[in-house]
Tab-separated table of C-alpha atoms (C1' of nucleotides) in Angstrom:
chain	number	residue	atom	x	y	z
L	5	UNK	CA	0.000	0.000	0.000
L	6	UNK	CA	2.889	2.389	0.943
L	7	UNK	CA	5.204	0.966	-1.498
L	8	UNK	CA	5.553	4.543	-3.111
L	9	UNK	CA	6.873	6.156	0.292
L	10	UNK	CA	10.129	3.748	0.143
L	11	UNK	CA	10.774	4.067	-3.190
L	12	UNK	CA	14.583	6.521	-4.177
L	13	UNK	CA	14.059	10.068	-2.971
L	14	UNK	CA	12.376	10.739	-0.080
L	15	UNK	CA	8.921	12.440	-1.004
L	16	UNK	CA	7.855	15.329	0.326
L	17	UNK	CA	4.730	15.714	2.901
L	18	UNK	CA	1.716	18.200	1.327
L	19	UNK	CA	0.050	20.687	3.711
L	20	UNK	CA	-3.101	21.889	2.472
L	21	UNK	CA	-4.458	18.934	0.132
L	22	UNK	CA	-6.936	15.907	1.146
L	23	UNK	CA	-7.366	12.938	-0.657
L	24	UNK	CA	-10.073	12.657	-2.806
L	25	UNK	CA	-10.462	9.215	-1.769
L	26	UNK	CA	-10.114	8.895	1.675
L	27	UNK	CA	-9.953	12.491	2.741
L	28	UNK	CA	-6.414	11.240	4.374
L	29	UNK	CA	-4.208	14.275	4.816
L	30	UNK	CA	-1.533	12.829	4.365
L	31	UNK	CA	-0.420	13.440	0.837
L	32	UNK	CA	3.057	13.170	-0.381
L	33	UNK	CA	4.787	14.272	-3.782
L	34	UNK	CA	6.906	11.841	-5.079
L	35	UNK	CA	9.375	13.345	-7.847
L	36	UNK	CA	10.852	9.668	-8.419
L	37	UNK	CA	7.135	8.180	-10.001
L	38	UNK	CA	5.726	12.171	-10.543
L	39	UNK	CA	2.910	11.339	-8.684
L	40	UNK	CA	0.800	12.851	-5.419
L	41	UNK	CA	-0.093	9.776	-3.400
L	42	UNK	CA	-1.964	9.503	-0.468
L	43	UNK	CA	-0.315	7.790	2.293
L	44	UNK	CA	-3.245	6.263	4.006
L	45	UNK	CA	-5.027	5.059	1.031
L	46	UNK	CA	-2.393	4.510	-1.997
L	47	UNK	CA	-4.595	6.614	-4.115
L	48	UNK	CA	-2.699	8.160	-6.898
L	49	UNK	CA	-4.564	12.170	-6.910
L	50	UNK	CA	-2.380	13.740	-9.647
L	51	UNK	CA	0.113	11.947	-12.642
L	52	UNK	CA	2.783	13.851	-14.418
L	53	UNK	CA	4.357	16.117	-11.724
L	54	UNK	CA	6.519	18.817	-12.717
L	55	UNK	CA	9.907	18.748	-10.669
L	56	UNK	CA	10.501	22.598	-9.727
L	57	UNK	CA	13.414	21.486	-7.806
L	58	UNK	CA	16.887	22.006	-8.098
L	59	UNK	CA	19.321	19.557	-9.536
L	60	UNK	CA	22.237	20.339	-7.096
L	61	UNK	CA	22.315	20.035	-3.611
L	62	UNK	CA	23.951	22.756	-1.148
L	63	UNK	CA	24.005	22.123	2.659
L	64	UNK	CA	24.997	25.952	3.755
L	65	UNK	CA	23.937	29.551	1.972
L	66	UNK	CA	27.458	29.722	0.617
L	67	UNK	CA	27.179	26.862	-1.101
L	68	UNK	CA	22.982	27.586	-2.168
L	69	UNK	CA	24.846	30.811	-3.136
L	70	UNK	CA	27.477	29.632	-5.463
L	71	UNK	CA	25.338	26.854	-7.301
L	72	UNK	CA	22.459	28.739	-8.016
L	73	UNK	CA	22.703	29.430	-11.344
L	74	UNK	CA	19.391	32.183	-12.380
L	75	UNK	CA	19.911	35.777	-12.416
L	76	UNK	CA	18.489	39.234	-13.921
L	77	UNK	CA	15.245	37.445	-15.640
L	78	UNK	CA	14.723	37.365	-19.282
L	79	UNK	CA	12.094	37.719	-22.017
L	80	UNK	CA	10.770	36.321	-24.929
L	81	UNK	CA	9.224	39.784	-26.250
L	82	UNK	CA	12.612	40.934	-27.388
L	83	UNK	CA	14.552	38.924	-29.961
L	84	UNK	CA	17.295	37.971	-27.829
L	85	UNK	CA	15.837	37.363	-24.821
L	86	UNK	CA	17.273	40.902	-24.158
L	87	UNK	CA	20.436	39.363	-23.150
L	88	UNK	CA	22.864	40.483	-25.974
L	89	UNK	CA	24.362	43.679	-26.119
L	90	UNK	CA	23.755	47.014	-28.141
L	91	UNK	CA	26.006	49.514	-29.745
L	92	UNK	CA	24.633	53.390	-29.180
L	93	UNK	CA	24.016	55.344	-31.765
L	94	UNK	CA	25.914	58.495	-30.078
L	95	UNK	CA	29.511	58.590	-31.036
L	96	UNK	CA	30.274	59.141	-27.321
L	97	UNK	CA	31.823	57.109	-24.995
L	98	UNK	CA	30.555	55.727	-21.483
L	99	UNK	CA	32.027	59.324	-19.912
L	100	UNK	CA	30.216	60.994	-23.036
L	101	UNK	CA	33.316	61.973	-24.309
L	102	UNK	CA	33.158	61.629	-28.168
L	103	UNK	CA	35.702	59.737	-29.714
L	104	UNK	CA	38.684	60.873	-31.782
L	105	UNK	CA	38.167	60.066	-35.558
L	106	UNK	CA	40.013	56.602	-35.809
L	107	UNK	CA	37.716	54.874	-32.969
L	108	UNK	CA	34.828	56.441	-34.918
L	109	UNK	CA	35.216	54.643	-38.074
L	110	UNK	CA	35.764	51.768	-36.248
L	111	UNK	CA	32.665	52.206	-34.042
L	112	UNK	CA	31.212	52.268	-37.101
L	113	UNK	CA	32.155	49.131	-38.719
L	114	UNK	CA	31.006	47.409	-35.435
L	115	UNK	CA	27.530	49.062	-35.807
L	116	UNK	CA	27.121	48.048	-39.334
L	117	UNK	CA	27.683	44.252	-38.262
L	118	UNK	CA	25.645	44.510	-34.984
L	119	UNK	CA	22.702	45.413	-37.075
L	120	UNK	CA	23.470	42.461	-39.774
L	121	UNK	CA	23.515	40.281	-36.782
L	122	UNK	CA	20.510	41.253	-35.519
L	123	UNK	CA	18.893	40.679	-38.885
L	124	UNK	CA	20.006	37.298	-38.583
L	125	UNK	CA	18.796	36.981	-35.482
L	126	UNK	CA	14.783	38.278	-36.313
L	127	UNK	CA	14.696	34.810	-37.415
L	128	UNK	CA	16.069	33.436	-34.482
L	129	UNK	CA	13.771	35.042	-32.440
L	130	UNK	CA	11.082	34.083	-34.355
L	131	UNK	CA	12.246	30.597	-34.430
L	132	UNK	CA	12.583	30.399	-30.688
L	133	UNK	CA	9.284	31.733	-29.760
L	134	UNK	CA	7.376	29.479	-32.457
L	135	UNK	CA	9.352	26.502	-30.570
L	136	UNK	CA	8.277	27.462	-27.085
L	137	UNK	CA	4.758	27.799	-27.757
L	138	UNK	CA	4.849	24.179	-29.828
L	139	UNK	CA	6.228	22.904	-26.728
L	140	UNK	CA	2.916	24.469	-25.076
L	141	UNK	CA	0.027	22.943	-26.892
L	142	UNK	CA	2.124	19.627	-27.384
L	143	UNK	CA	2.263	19.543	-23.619
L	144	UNK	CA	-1.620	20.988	-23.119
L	145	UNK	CA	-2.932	17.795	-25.353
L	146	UNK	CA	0.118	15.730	-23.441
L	147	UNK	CA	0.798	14.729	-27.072
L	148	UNK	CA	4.290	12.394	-27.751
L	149	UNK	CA	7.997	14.013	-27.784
L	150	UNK	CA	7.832	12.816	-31.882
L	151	UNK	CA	5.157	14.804	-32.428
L	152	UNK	CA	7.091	18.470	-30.890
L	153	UNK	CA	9.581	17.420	-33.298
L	154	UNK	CA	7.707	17.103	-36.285
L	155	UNK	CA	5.770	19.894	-35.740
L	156	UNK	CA	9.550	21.812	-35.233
L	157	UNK	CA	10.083	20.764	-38.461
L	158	UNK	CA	7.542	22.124	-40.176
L	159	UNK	CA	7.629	25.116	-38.553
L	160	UNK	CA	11.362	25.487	-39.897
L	161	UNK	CA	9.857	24.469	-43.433
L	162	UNK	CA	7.536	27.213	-42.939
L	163	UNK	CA	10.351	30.108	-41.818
L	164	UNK	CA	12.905	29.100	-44.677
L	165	UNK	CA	9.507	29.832	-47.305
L	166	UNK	CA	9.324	33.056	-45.641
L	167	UNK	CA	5.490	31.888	-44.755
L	168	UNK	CA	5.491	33.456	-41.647
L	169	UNK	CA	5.628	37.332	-42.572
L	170	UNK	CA	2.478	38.866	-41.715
L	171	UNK	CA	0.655	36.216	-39.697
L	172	UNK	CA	1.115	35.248	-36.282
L	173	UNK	CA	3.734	33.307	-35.006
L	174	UNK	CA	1.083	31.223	-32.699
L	175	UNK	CA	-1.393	30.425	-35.572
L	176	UNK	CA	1.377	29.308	-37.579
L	177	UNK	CA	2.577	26.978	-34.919
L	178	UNK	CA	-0.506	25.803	-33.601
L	179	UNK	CA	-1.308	24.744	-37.234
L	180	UNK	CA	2.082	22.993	-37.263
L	181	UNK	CA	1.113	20.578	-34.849
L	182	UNK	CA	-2.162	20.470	-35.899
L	183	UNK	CA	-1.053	19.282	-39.458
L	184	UNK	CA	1.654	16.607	-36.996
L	185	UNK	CA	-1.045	15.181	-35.237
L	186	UNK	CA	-3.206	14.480	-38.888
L	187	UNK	CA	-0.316	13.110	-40.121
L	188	UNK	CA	0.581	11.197	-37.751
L	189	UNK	CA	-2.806	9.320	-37.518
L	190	UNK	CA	-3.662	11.229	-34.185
L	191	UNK	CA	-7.396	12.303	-33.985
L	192	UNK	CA	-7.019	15.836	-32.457
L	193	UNK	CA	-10.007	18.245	-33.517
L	194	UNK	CA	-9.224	22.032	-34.755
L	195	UNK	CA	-11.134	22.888	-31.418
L	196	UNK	CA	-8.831	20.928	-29.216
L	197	UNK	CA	-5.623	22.485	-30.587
L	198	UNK	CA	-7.439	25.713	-30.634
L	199	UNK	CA	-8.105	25.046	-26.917
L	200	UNK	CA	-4.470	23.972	-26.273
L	201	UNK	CA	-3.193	27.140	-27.881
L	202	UNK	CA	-6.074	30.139	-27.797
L	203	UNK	CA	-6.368	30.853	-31.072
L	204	UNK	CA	-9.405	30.752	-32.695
L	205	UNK	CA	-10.659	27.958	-34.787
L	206	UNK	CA	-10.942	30.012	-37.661
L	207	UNK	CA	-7.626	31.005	-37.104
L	208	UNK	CA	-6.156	28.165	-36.824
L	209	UNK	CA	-8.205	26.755	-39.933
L	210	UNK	CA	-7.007	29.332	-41.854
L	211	UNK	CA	-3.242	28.874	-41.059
L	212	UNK	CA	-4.031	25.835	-41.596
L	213	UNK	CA	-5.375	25.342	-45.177
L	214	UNK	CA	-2.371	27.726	-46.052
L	215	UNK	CA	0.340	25.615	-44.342
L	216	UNK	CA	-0.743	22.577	-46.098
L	217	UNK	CA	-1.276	24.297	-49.732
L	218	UNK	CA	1.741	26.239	-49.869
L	219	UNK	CA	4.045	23.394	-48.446
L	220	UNK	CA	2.032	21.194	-50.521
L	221	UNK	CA	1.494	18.407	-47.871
L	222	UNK	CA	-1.479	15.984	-48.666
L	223	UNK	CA	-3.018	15.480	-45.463
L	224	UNK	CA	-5.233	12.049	-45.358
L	225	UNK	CA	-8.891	12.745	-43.781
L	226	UNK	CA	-9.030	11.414	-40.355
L	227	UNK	CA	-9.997	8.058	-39.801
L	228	UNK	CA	-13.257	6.816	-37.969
L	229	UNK	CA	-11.001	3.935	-36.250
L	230	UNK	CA	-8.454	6.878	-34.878
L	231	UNK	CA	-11.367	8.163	-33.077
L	232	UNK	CA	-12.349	5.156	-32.221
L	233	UNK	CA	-8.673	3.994	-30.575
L	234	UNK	CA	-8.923	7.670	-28.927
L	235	UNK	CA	-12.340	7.500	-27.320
L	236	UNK	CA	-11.404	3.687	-25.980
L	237	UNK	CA	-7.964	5.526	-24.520
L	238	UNK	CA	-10.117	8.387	-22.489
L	239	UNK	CA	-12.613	5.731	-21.758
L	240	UNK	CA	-10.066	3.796	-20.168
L	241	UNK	CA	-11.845	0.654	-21.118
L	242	UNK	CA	-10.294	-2.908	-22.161
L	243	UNK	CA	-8.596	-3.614	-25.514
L	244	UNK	CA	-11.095	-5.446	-26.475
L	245	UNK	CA	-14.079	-2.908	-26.925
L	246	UNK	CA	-11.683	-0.838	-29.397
L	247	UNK	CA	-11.471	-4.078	-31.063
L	248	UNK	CA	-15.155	-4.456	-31.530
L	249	UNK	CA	-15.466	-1.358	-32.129
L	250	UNK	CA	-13.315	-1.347	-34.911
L	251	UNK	CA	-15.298	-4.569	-36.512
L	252	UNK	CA	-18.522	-2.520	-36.320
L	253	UNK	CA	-16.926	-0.088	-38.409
L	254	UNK	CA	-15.376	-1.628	-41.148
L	255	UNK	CA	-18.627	-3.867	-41.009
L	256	UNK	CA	-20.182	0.001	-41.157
L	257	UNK	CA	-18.009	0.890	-44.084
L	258	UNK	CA	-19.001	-2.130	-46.200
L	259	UNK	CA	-22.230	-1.275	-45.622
L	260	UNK	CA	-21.870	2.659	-46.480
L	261	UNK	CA	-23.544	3.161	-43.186
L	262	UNK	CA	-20.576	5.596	-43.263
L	263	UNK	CA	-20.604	8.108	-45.744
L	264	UNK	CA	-22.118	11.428	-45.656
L	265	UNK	CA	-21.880	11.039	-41.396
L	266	UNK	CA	-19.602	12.873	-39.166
L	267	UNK	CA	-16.499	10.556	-38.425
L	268	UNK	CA	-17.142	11.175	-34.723
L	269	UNK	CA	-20.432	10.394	-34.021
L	270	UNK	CA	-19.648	7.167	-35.921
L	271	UNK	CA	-16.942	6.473	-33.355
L	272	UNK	CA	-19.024	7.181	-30.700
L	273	UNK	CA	-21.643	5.151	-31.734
L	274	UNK	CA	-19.197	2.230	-32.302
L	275	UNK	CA	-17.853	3.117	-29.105
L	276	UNK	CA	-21.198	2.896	-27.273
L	277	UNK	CA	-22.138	-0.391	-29.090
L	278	UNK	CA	-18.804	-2.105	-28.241
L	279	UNK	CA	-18.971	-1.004	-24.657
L	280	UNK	CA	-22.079	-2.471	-24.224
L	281	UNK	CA	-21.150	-6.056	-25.610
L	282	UNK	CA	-18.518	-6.218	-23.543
L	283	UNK	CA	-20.131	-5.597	-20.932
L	284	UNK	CA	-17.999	-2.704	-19.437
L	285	UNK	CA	-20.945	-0.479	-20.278
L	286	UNK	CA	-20.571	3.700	-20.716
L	287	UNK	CA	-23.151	5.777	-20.519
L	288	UNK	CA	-24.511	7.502	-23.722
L	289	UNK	CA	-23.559	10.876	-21.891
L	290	UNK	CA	-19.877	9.673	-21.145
L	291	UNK	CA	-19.328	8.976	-24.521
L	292	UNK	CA	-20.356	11.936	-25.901
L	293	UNK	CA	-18.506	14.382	-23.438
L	294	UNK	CA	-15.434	12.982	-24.797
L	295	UNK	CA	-16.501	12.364	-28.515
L	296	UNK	CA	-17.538	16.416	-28.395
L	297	UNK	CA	-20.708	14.947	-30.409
L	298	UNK	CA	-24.466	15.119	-28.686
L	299	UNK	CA	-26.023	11.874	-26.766
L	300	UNK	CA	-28.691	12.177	-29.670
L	301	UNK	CA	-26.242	11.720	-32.762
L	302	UNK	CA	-24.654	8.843	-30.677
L	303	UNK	CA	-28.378	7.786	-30.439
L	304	UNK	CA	-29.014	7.924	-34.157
L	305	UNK	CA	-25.867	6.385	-35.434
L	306	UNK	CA	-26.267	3.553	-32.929
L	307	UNK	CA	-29.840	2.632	-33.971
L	308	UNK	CA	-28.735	2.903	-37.943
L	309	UNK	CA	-26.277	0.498	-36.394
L	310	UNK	CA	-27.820	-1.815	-34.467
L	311	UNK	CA	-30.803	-2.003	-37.532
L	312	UNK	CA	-28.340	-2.869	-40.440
L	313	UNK	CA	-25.863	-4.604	-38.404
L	314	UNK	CA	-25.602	-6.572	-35.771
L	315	UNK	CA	-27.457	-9.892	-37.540
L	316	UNK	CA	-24.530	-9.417	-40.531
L	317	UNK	CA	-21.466	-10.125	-37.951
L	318	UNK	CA	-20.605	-12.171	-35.574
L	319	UNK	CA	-18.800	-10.745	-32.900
W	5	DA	C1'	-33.243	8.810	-9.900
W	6	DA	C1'	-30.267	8.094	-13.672
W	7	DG	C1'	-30.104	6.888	-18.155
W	8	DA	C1'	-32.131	6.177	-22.622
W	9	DC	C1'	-35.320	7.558	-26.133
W	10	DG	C1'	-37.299	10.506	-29.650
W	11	DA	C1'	-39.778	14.630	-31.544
W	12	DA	C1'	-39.290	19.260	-32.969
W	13	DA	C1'	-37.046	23.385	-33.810
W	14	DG	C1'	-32.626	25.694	-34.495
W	15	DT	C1'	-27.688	26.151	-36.368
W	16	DG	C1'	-23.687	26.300	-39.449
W	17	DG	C1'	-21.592	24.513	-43.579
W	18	DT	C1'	-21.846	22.817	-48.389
W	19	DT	C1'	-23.687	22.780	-53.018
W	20	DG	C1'	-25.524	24.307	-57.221
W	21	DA	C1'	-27.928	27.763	-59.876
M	4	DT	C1'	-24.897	35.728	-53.759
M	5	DC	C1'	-28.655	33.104	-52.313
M	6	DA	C1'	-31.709	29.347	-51.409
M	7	DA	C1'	-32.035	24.435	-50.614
M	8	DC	C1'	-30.327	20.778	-48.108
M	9	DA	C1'	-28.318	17.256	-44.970
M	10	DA	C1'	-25.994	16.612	-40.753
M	11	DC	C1'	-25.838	17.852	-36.341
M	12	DT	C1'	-27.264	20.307	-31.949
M	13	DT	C1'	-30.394	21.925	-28.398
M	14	DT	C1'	-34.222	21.376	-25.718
M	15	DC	C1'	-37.572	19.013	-23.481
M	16	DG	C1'	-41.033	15.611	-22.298
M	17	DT	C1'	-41.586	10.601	-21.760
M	18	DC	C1'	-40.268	5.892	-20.996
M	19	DT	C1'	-37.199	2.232	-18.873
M	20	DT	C1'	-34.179	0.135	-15.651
DNA sequence: AAGACGAAAGTGGTTGA
DNA sequence: TCAACAACTTTCGTCTT
């Protein structure tokens, strides 16, 4: 029951908290599993825990002193973070002394490259940014590592076609991961990425479409079956209702129960059905809170179903 | 009482003139 | 550009478990 308490580091006690479970007060974080487990119960209240710590140890305020490691803050609104440094314009010097004529020619040299630097750097900056807020939405949707890279790469793609001037740097990226997750056979809606990243569906659409036309990807509609495998993973039900699922809707397909219908209500449907022959049954309502679709389109896919169906297989 | 069912009216997107 | 249309949603009352 308390296994997680003896396990590497020792995890750290929780003041305010209660278990949802219990209502044990005694909750501990536990950086080695990044969990929150209750000590009385073994309940596991919270998966995925960020360690804020540091990676060094000190055992004094000297040492604290000399290992930590953050200073002055920086930001992401200027290109470099704000960190590099800048060349005045005044040919004065830090006394305000101007300089004699040699320096002043060579001041200016140093200007000239500063600025071609810089230049160089816009796209750096813009790079950087774009990056960080792909990291955002691919951790919002707690979407793979491969996918943060793919999307990175598109988002380069899209920089070296100069695709980026005059639209936002978020709509651009959000539609780079959007266009990752399609291609990668991952049912995410527009709305969830939209969600994930505040900008507006019709933003995102629209950064969208262009991504894919002027980098000339062909992006495959989504599948009903990579709903399906979605809905069974929130649903946290056994392997086996995807796979019935999935026979209902190739069995759906053959019978072109399919065409014309929303993918997700399909899924849903499919979902529902499964669920219920299985015998780990989910409520209509359940299903579509996390299919996004209405408990009556579940309703009316499932009876267009069950009508031209179930007789035809045998599950 | 919760869940399932179904009718009816409303909504947003596509299609074709 | 506009009307027609199908799919889907919202709402709400009723039935079933």
């Amino acid at each position: 029951m308390n296994e997680k308490s003896d396990m590497g580091a020792a995890p750290e006690l929780l003041g305010v908290q209660r278990c949802s479970e219990c209502g044990g007060a005694r909750l501990m974080r536990d950086y080695e599993s990044a969990e929150v487990v209750c000590m009385d119960c073994g309940f596991v209240l919270d998966i995925r825990l960020m360690d804020h710590r540091p990676e060094w140890r000190a055992f004094d305020n000297e040492q604290r002193e000399k290992r930590a490691r953050t200073g002055a803050s920086v930001t992401f609104t200027i290109h470099d973070k704000g960190l590099s440094t800048m060349i005045d314009w005044h040919d004065r010097d830090i006394y305000g002394k101007k300089f004699p004529i040699g320096q002043k020619t060579q001041i200016y040299r140093l200007r000239k490259w500063q600025r071609r630097i810089r230049v160089s750097n816009a796209m750096e900056r813009n790079l950087a940014f774009a990056l960080s807020e792909i990291t955002k939405i691919a951790n919002n949707l707690s979407l793979p590592k491969s996918i943060f890279e793919t999307a990175s790469v598109i988002y380069r793609k899209a920089i070296k076609k100069k695709l980026i001037r005059g639209r936002s740097i978020q709509g651009i990226s959000a539609a780079s991961v959007y266009i990752t997750c399609r291609q990668c056979g991952l049912a995410r809606t527009l709305e969830e990425i939209s969600k994930a990243s505040n900008i507006s569906i019709k933003e995102l659409g629209r950064s969208y479409r262009y991504l894919v036309k002027e980098l000339k990807y062909f992006i495959p509609p989504v599948k009903v079956n990579q709903y399906v495998s979605k809905f069974s993973n929130q649903l946290t039900v056994q392997g086996k209702v995807e796979e019935i699922a999935n026979k209902i809707i190739v069995a759906a397909r053959d019978l072109k129960l399919t065409s014309g219908r929303g993918p997700k209500g399909i899924a849903a449907a499919a979902s529902y059905i499964a669920s219920v022959l299985v015998g780990e049954r989910r409520t209509q309502r359940e299903i579509a809170e996390i299919a996004k679709v209405t408990e009556v389109t579940i309703r009316n896919r499932y009876k267009e179903l069950l009508e031209r169906l179930l007789f035809i297989m045998d599950l």
